[in-house]
Amino acid sequence: MYKENTYKILSNDKIAKDIYKMILEGDTQYITAPGQFINIKLDGKFLRRPISVCDCDSSTITIIYKTVGSGTEYMATLGANETLDILTGLGNGYDISKSTKPLLIGGGVGVPPMFMLAKKLIEAGQKPTVILGFNTKEEIFFEEEFKSIGCDVRVTTVDGSYGIKGFVTDAFDEDYDYFYTCGPMPMFRAIENKVTTSGQYSFEERMGCGFGACMGCSCKTKYGSKRICKDGLVLEREEIIW
């Protein structure tokens, strides 16, 4: 179930190169699982902007976004006490019941949903290993936040300017029984060639409505066509057609 509401911006701060963290105040009751997203209406833009939920509590939603176009560039100019029209409770989110030794893999702006997921797994008595992948040191964010909640954190950079040089797959070991990931498709393909267990992929996809009406983000799976915005964003490894 999704809901449209007005949310007040509490803060909107730059935390890394082209990366901003926004905290919104408002109704959070429709966010029921880690990995869900919100869809933000912006002045002068026909389509809303879908952004993954990084964290939420009884009255606030935290999102992290990258300025990659006119919409997100406009978002970066917004200040405290301004308001946004937002759809919440979108997407299916991750199922945390599948793992006992979870491996979380986030690449770039695929990192934010891993944070709420890690918190929920820890609340369920699990200790996640988290791999965060970036291109370079200046793009890194939330390493300390993951450590502060009790995660074993590994950071990779493509250029070797921080952490492990290379890609997220260069930080793997065999001590996991299930994986969760969010990031770009090239990363997914590399992960698929490396993992040895079942897992869940959260797909980044261009979409129109965000709640399954327009069919613009449909994809084929082994079990038929699914809408990424409604039947996803999260798909299980076994159903994906690569």
mmCIF file of C-alpha atoms in Angstrom:
data_model
loop_
_atom_site.group_PDB
_atom_site.id
_atom_site.type_symbol
_atom_site.label_atom_id
_atom_site.label_comp_id
_atom_site.label_asym_id
_atom_site.label_seq_id
_atom_site.Cartn_x
_atom_site.Cartn_y
_atom_site.Cartn_z
ATOM 1 C CA MET A 1 0.000 0.000 0.000
ATOM 2 C CA TYR A 2 1.264 3.470 -0.829
ATOM 3 C CA LYS A 3 0.260 6.926 0.357
ATOM 4 C CA GLU A 4 0.731 10.509 -0.873
ATOM 5 C CA ASN A 5 1.606 13.084 1.764
ATOM 6 C CA THR A 6 3.466 16.343 2.297
ATOM 7 C CA TYR A 7 6.807 16.125 4.097
ATOM 8 C CA LYS A 8 8.923 18.865 5.644
ATOM 9 C CA ILE A 9 12.651 18.952 4.977
ATOM 10 C CA LEU A 10 14.587 18.972 8.245
ATOM 11 C CA SER A 11 18.034 18.969 6.636
ATOM 12 C CA ASN A 12 19.647 18.532 3.226
ATOM 13 C CA ASP A 13 23.434 18.244 3.436
ATOM 14 C CA LYS A 14 26.234 17.289 1.059
ATOM 15 C CA ILE A 15 28.099 14.273 2.484
ATOM 16 C CA ALA A 16 30.418 13.264 -0.387
ATOM 17 C CA LYS A 17 31.139 14.204 -3.992
ATOM 18 C CA ASP A 18 27.724 14.853 -5.622
ATOM 19 C CA ILE A 19 26.032 12.981 -2.742
ATOM 20 C CA TYR A 20 23.386 14.531 -0.466
ATOM 21 C CA LYS A 21 21.596 13.310 2.638
ATOM 22 C CA MET A 22 18.067 14.613 3.195
ATOM 23 C CA ILE A 23 15.976 14.059 6.325
ATOM 24 C CA LEU A 24 12.220 14.470 5.913
ATOM 25 C CA GLU A 25 9.574 14.774 8.616
ATOM 26 C CA GLY A 26 6.150 13.237 8.131
ATOM 27 C CA ASP A 27 4.091 10.056 8.052
ATOM 28 C CA THR A 28 6.281 6.920 7.882
ATOM 29 C CA GLN A 29 3.695 4.222 8.593
ATOM 30 C CA TYR A 30 3.634 2.936 5.009
ATOM 31 C CA ILE A 31 7.342 2.120 4.985
ATOM 32 C CA THR A 32 7.237 -1.456 6.201
ATOM 33 C CA ALA A 33 10.422 -3.103 4.886
ATOM 34 C CA PRO A 34 14.026 -2.156 4.104
ATOM 35 C CA GLY A 35 14.607 -1.654 0.403
ATOM 36 C CA GLN A 36 11.399 0.242 -0.298
ATOM 37 C CA PHE A 37 11.500 3.627 -2.020
ATOM 38 C CA ILE A 38 9.711 6.967 -2.104
ATOM 39 C CA ASN A 39 8.670 8.939 -5.201
ATOM 40 C CA ILE A 40 9.191 12.706 -4.992
ATOM 41 C CA LYS A 41 7.240 15.325 -6.935
ATOM 42 C CA LEU A 42 9.412 18.258 -8.033
ATOM 43 C CA ASP A 43 8.263 21.626 -9.343
ATOM 44 C CA GLY A 44 8.453 21.807 -13.119
ATOM 45 C CA LYS A 45 9.103 18.073 -13.586
ATOM 46 C CA PHE A 46 6.537 15.761 -15.161
ATOM 47 C CA LEU A 47 7.840 12.545 -13.590
ATOM 48 C CA ARG A 48 8.508 12.037 -9.907
ATOM 49 C CA ARG A 49 12.006 11.043 -8.744
ATOM 50 C CA PRO A 50 12.258 7.585 -7.132
ATOM 51 C CA ILE A 51 14.748 7.473 -4.250
ATOM 52 C CA SER A 52 15.511 4.503 -1.979
ATOM 53 C CA VAL A 53 14.826 4.829 1.728
ATOM 54 C CA CYS A 54 18.071 4.835 3.698
ATOM 55 C CA ASP A 55 16.460 4.869 7.122
ATOM 56 C CA CYS A 56 13.241 5.821 8.886
ATOM 57 C CA ASP A 57 11.720 6.036 12.333
ATOM 58 C CA SER A 58 8.308 7.015 13.712
ATOM 59 C CA SER A 59 8.452 10.526 12.240
ATOM 60 C CA THR A 60 11.369 10.881 9.809
ATOM 61 C CA ILE A 61 12.626 9.426 6.549
ATOM 62 C CA THR A 62 16.287 9.629 5.552
ATOM 63 C CA ILE A 63 17.255 9.471 1.888
ATOM 64 C CA ILE A 64 20.615 9.747 0.158
ATOM 65 C CA TYR A 65 20.760 10.813 -3.477
ATOM 66 C CA LYS A 66 23.295 11.702 -6.140
ATOM 67 C CA THR A 67 23.015 14.798 -8.332
ATOM 68 C CA VAL A 68 22.941 13.292 -11.817
ATOM 69 C CA GLY A 69 20.425 15.523 -13.642
ATOM 70 C CA SER A 70 18.213 18.573 -13.386
ATOM 71 C CA GLY A 71 15.796 16.947 -10.930
ATOM 72 C CA THR A 72 18.346 15.895 -8.333
ATOM 73 C CA GLU A 73 20.300 19.124 -8.895
ATOM 74 C CA TYR A 74 17.121 20.990 -7.976
ATOM 75 C CA MET A 75 16.694 18.788 -4.889
ATOM 76 C CA ALA A 76 20.182 19.794 -3.742
ATOM 77 C CA THR A 77 19.082 23.451 -3.606
ATOM 78 C CA LEU A 78 16.202 22.791 -1.212
ATOM 79 C CA GLY A 79 16.562 23.874 2.388
ATOM 80 C CA ALA A 80 15.159 23.163 5.825
ATOM 81 C CA ASN A 81 11.425 23.822 6.334
ATOM 82 C CA GLU A 82 10.604 23.556 2.633
ATOM 83 C CA THR A 83 8.063 20.859 1.776
ATOM 84 C CA LEU A 84 7.802 18.067 -0.780
ATOM 85 C CA ASP A 85 4.879 16.017 -2.092
ATOM 86 C CA ILE A 86 5.934 12.390 -1.735
ATOM 87 C CA LEU A 87 4.510 8.924 -2.339
ATOM 88 C CA THR A 88 5.701 6.459 0.320
ATOM 89 C CA GLY A 89 5.480 2.719 0.869
ATOM 90 C CA LEU A 90 6.523 1.854 -2.680
ATOM 91 C CA GLY A 91 8.181 -1.407 -3.683
ATOM 92 C CA ASN A 92 8.309 -4.767 -1.959
ATOM 93 C CA GLY A 93 11.557 -4.404 0.002
ATOM 94 C CA TYR A 94 13.945 -7.100 1.200
ATOM 95 C CA ASP A 95 12.865 -10.296 2.945
ATOM 96 C CA ILE A 96 15.197 -10.624 5.938
ATOM 97 C CA SER A 97 14.031 -14.113 6.916
ATOM 98 C CA LYS A 98 16.300 -15.940 4.470
ATOM 99 C CA SER A 99 19.729 -15.471 6.088
ATOM 100 C CA THR A 100 21.715 -16.216 9.226
ATOM 101 C CA LYS A 101 25.116 -14.939 7.980
ATOM 102 C CA PRO A 102 24.102 -12.149 5.593
ATOM 103 C CA LEU A 103 26.403 -10.437 3.114
ATOM 104 C CA LEU A 104 25.257 -6.946 2.058
ATOM 105 C CA ILE A 105 26.727 -5.411 -1.103
ATOM 106 C CA GLY A 106 26.080 -1.805 -2.075
ATOM 107 C CA GLY A 107 27.540 0.056 -5.014
ATOM 108 C CA GLY A 108 27.422 3.862 -5.154
ATOM 109 C CA VAL A 109 23.846 5.054 -4.667
ATOM 110 C CA GLY A 110 22.965 1.410 -4.052
ATOM 111 C CA VAL A 111 24.520 1.816 -0.598
ATOM 112 C CA PRO A 112 21.668 3.713 1.163
ATOM 113 C CA PRO A 113 19.036 0.929 1.299
ATOM 114 C CA MET A 114 21.687 -1.386 2.751
ATOM 115 C CA PHE A 115 21.728 0.729 5.923
ATOM 116 C CA MET A 116 18.115 0.174 6.961
ATOM 117 C CA LEU A 117 18.476 -3.463 5.895
ATOM 118 C CA ALA A 118 21.541 -3.860 8.120
ATOM 119 C CA LYS A 119 19.668 -2.347 11.080
ATOM 120 C CA LYS A 120 16.742 -4.751 10.618
ATOM 121 C CA LEU A 121 19.061 -7.763 10.317
ATOM 122 C CA ILE A 122 20.884 -6.744 13.498
ATOM 123 C CA GLU A 123 17.550 -6.335 15.297
ATOM 124 C CA ALA A 124 16.780 -9.905 14.201
ATOM 125 C CA GLY A 125 19.984 -11.158 15.835
ATOM 126 C CA GLN A 126 22.220 -11.324 12.766
ATOM 127 C CA LYS A 127 25.581 -9.607 12.185
ATOM 128 C CA PRO A 128 25.940 -8.465 8.597
ATOM 129 C CA THR A 129 29.125 -8.211 6.622
ATOM 130 C CA VAL A 130 28.822 -5.115 4.433
ATOM 131 C CA ILE A 131 30.785 -4.382 1.262
ATOM 132 C CA LEU A 132 30.590 -0.797 0.003
ATOM 133 C CA GLY A 133 31.846 -0.117 -3.515
ATOM 134 C CA PHE A 134 32.841 3.279 -4.911
ATOM 135 C CA ASN A 135 34.935 4.626 -7.764
ATOM 136 C CA THR A 136 37.193 6.801 -5.639
ATOM 137 C CA LYS A 137 37.776 7.979 -2.053
ATOM 138 C CA GLU A 138 35.925 11.281 -2.472
ATOM 139 C CA GLU A 139 32.688 9.409 -3.246
ATOM 140 C CA ILE A 140 32.663 7.334 -0.041
ATOM 141 C CA PHE A 141 29.857 7.792 2.460
ATOM 142 C CA PHE A 142 28.302 5.954 5.422
ATOM 143 C CA GLU A 143 31.279 3.730 6.227
ATOM 144 C CA GLU A 144 31.307 4.911 9.840
ATOM 145 C CA GLU A 145 27.516 4.730 10.132
ATOM 146 C CA PHE A 146 27.564 1.030 9.229
ATOM 147 C CA LYS A 147 30.395 0.384 11.681
ATOM 148 C CA SER A 148 28.556 2.246 14.432
ATOM 149 C CA ILE A 149 25.610 -0.166 14.326
ATOM 150 C CA GLY A 150 27.857 -3.236 14.515
ATOM 151 C CA CYS A 151 28.549 -4.270 10.913
ATOM 152 C CA ASP A 152 31.784 -5.741 9.602
ATOM 153 C CA VAL A 153 32.505 -3.185 6.863
ATOM 154 C CA ARG A 154 34.753 -3.476 3.814
ATOM 155 C CA VAL A 155 35.194 -0.604 1.363
ATOM 156 C CA THR A 156 36.439 -0.935 -2.203
ATOM 157 C CA THR A 157 37.477 1.792 -4.629
ATOM 158 C CA VAL A 158 38.096 1.208 -8.307
ATOM 159 C CA ASP A 159 41.138 3.500 -8.327
ATOM 160 C CA GLY A 160 42.581 2.152 -5.076
ATOM 161 C CA SER A 161 42.500 5.540 -3.340
ATOM 162 C CA TYR A 162 40.896 3.980 -0.244
ATOM 163 C CA GLY A 163 40.279 0.514 1.133
ATOM 164 C CA ILE A 164 40.531 -2.492 -1.146
ATOM 165 C CA LYS A 165 41.508 -1.654 -4.715
ATOM 166 C CA GLY A 166 39.046 -3.014 -7.243
ATOM 167 C CA PHE A 167 35.387 -3.927 -7.265
ATOM 168 C CA VAL A 168 32.974 -5.232 -4.623
ATOM 169 C CA THR A 169 33.701 -8.791 -5.744
ATOM 170 C CA ASP A 170 37.339 -8.312 -4.703
ATOM 171 C CA ALA A 171 36.202 -8.056 -1.064
ATOM 172 C CA PHE A 172 34.284 -11.342 -0.986
ATOM 173 C CA ASP A 173 35.063 -14.308 1.232
ATOM 174 C CA GLU A 174 33.079 -17.501 1.758
ATOM 175 C CA ASP A 175 31.688 -16.728 5.220
ATOM 176 C CA TYR A 176 28.065 -15.965 4.290
ATOM 177 C CA ASP A 177 24.925 -17.974 3.645
ATOM 178 C CA TYR A 178 22.823 -15.384 1.807
ATOM 179 C CA PHE A 179 23.399 -12.055 0.078
ATOM 180 C CA TYR A 180 21.497 -8.816 -0.463
ATOM 181 C CA THR A 181 22.598 -6.205 -2.970
ATOM 182 C CA CYS A 182 21.685 -2.930 -4.647
ATOM 183 C CA GLY A 183 23.605 -1.122 -7.359
ATOM 184 C CA PRO A 184 24.219 -0.841 -11.098
ATOM 185 C CA MET A 185 23.737 -3.696 -13.550
ATOM 186 C CA PRO A 186 27.465 -4.237 -14.332
ATOM 187 C CA MET A 187 28.024 -4.799 -10.612
ATOM 188 C CA PHE A 188 25.124 -7.250 -10.518
ATOM 189 C CA ARG A 189 26.595 -9.277 -13.389
ATOM 190 C CA ALA A 190 29.946 -9.470 -11.600
ATOM 191 C CA ILE A 191 28.241 -10.520 -8.362
ATOM 192 C CA GLU A 192 26.202 -13.168 -10.167
ATOM 193 C CA ASN A 193 29.439 -14.734 -11.430
ATOM 194 C CA LYS A 194 30.923 -14.734 -7.924
ATOM 195 C CA VAL A 195 28.197 -15.653 -5.423
ATOM 196 C CA THR A 196 27.621 -19.218 -4.288
ATOM 197 C CA THR A 197 24.318 -18.821 -2.422
ATOM 198 C CA SER A 198 20.804 -17.548 -2.937
ATOM 199 C CA GLY A 199 20.190 -13.824 -2.563
ATOM 200 C CA GLN A 200 18.156 -10.768 -3.442
ATOM 201 C CA TYR A 201 18.918 -8.061 -6.006
ATOM 202 C CA SER A 202 17.349 -4.597 -5.778
ATOM 203 C CA PHE A 203 17.145 -3.112 -9.262
ATOM 204 C CA GLU A 204 17.692 0.500 -10.250
ATOM 205 C CA GLU A 205 15.171 1.169 -13.015
ATOM 206 C CA ARG A 206 13.698 4.175 -14.795
ATOM 207 C CA MET A 207 9.982 4.330 -14.005
ATOM 208 C CA GLY A 208 6.937 6.436 -14.593
ATOM 209 C CA CYS A 209 4.237 6.124 -11.955
ATOM 210 C CA GLY A 210 6.156 4.185 -9.289
ATOM 211 C CA PHE A 211 3.202 2.043 -8.194
ATOM 212 C CA GLY A 212 2.537 -0.391 -11.023
ATOM 213 C CA ALA A 213 -0.069 1.394 -13.136
ATOM 214 C CA CYS A 214 1.901 2.463 -16.211
ATOM 215 C CA MET A 215 3.808 -0.814 -16.799
ATOM 216 C CA GLY A 216 6.810 1.256 -17.909
ATOM 217 C CA CYS A 217 9.345 -0.673 -15.832
ATOM 218 C CA SER A 218 8.223 -4.231 -16.605
ATOM 219 C CA CYS A 219 10.864 -6.922 -16.932
ATOM 220 C CA LYS A 220 10.815 -10.605 -17.775
ATOM 221 C CA THR A 221 11.532 -13.178 -15.080
ATOM 222 C CA LYS A 222 11.442 -16.963 -15.018
ATOM 223 C CA TYR A 223 7.965 -16.665 -13.514
ATOM 224 C CA GLY A 224 6.561 -14.160 -15.996
ATOM 225 C CA SER A 225 6.602 -10.404 -16.406
ATOM 226 C CA LYS A 226 7.080 -8.299 -13.268
ATOM 227 C CA ARG A 227 6.894 -4.562 -12.630
ATOM 228 C CA ILE A 228 10.108 -3.412 -10.972
ATOM 229 C CA CYS A 229 8.357 -0.592 -9.103
ATOM 230 C CA LYS A 230 5.653 -2.792 -7.558
ATOM 231 C CA ASP A 231 6.725 -6.451 -7.790
ATOM 232 C CA GLY A 232 10.314 -5.258 -7.070
ATOM 233 C CA LEU A 233 12.497 -3.404 -6.598
ATOM 234 C CA VAL A 234 13.769 -6.614 -5.029
ATOM 235 C CA LEU A 235 13.904 -9.842 -7.015
ATOM 236 C CA GLU A 236 15.297 -13.166 -5.842
ATOM 237 C CA ARG A 237 18.333 -14.557 -7.608
ATOM 238 C CA GLU A 238 16.515 -17.665 -8.783
ATOM 239 C CA GLU A 239 13.870 -15.759 -10.756
ATOM 240 C CA ILE A 240 16.134 -13.366 -12.667
ATOM 241 C CA ILE A 241 16.772 -13.810 -16.390
ATOM 242 C CA TRP A 242 20.196 -12.365 -17.118
#
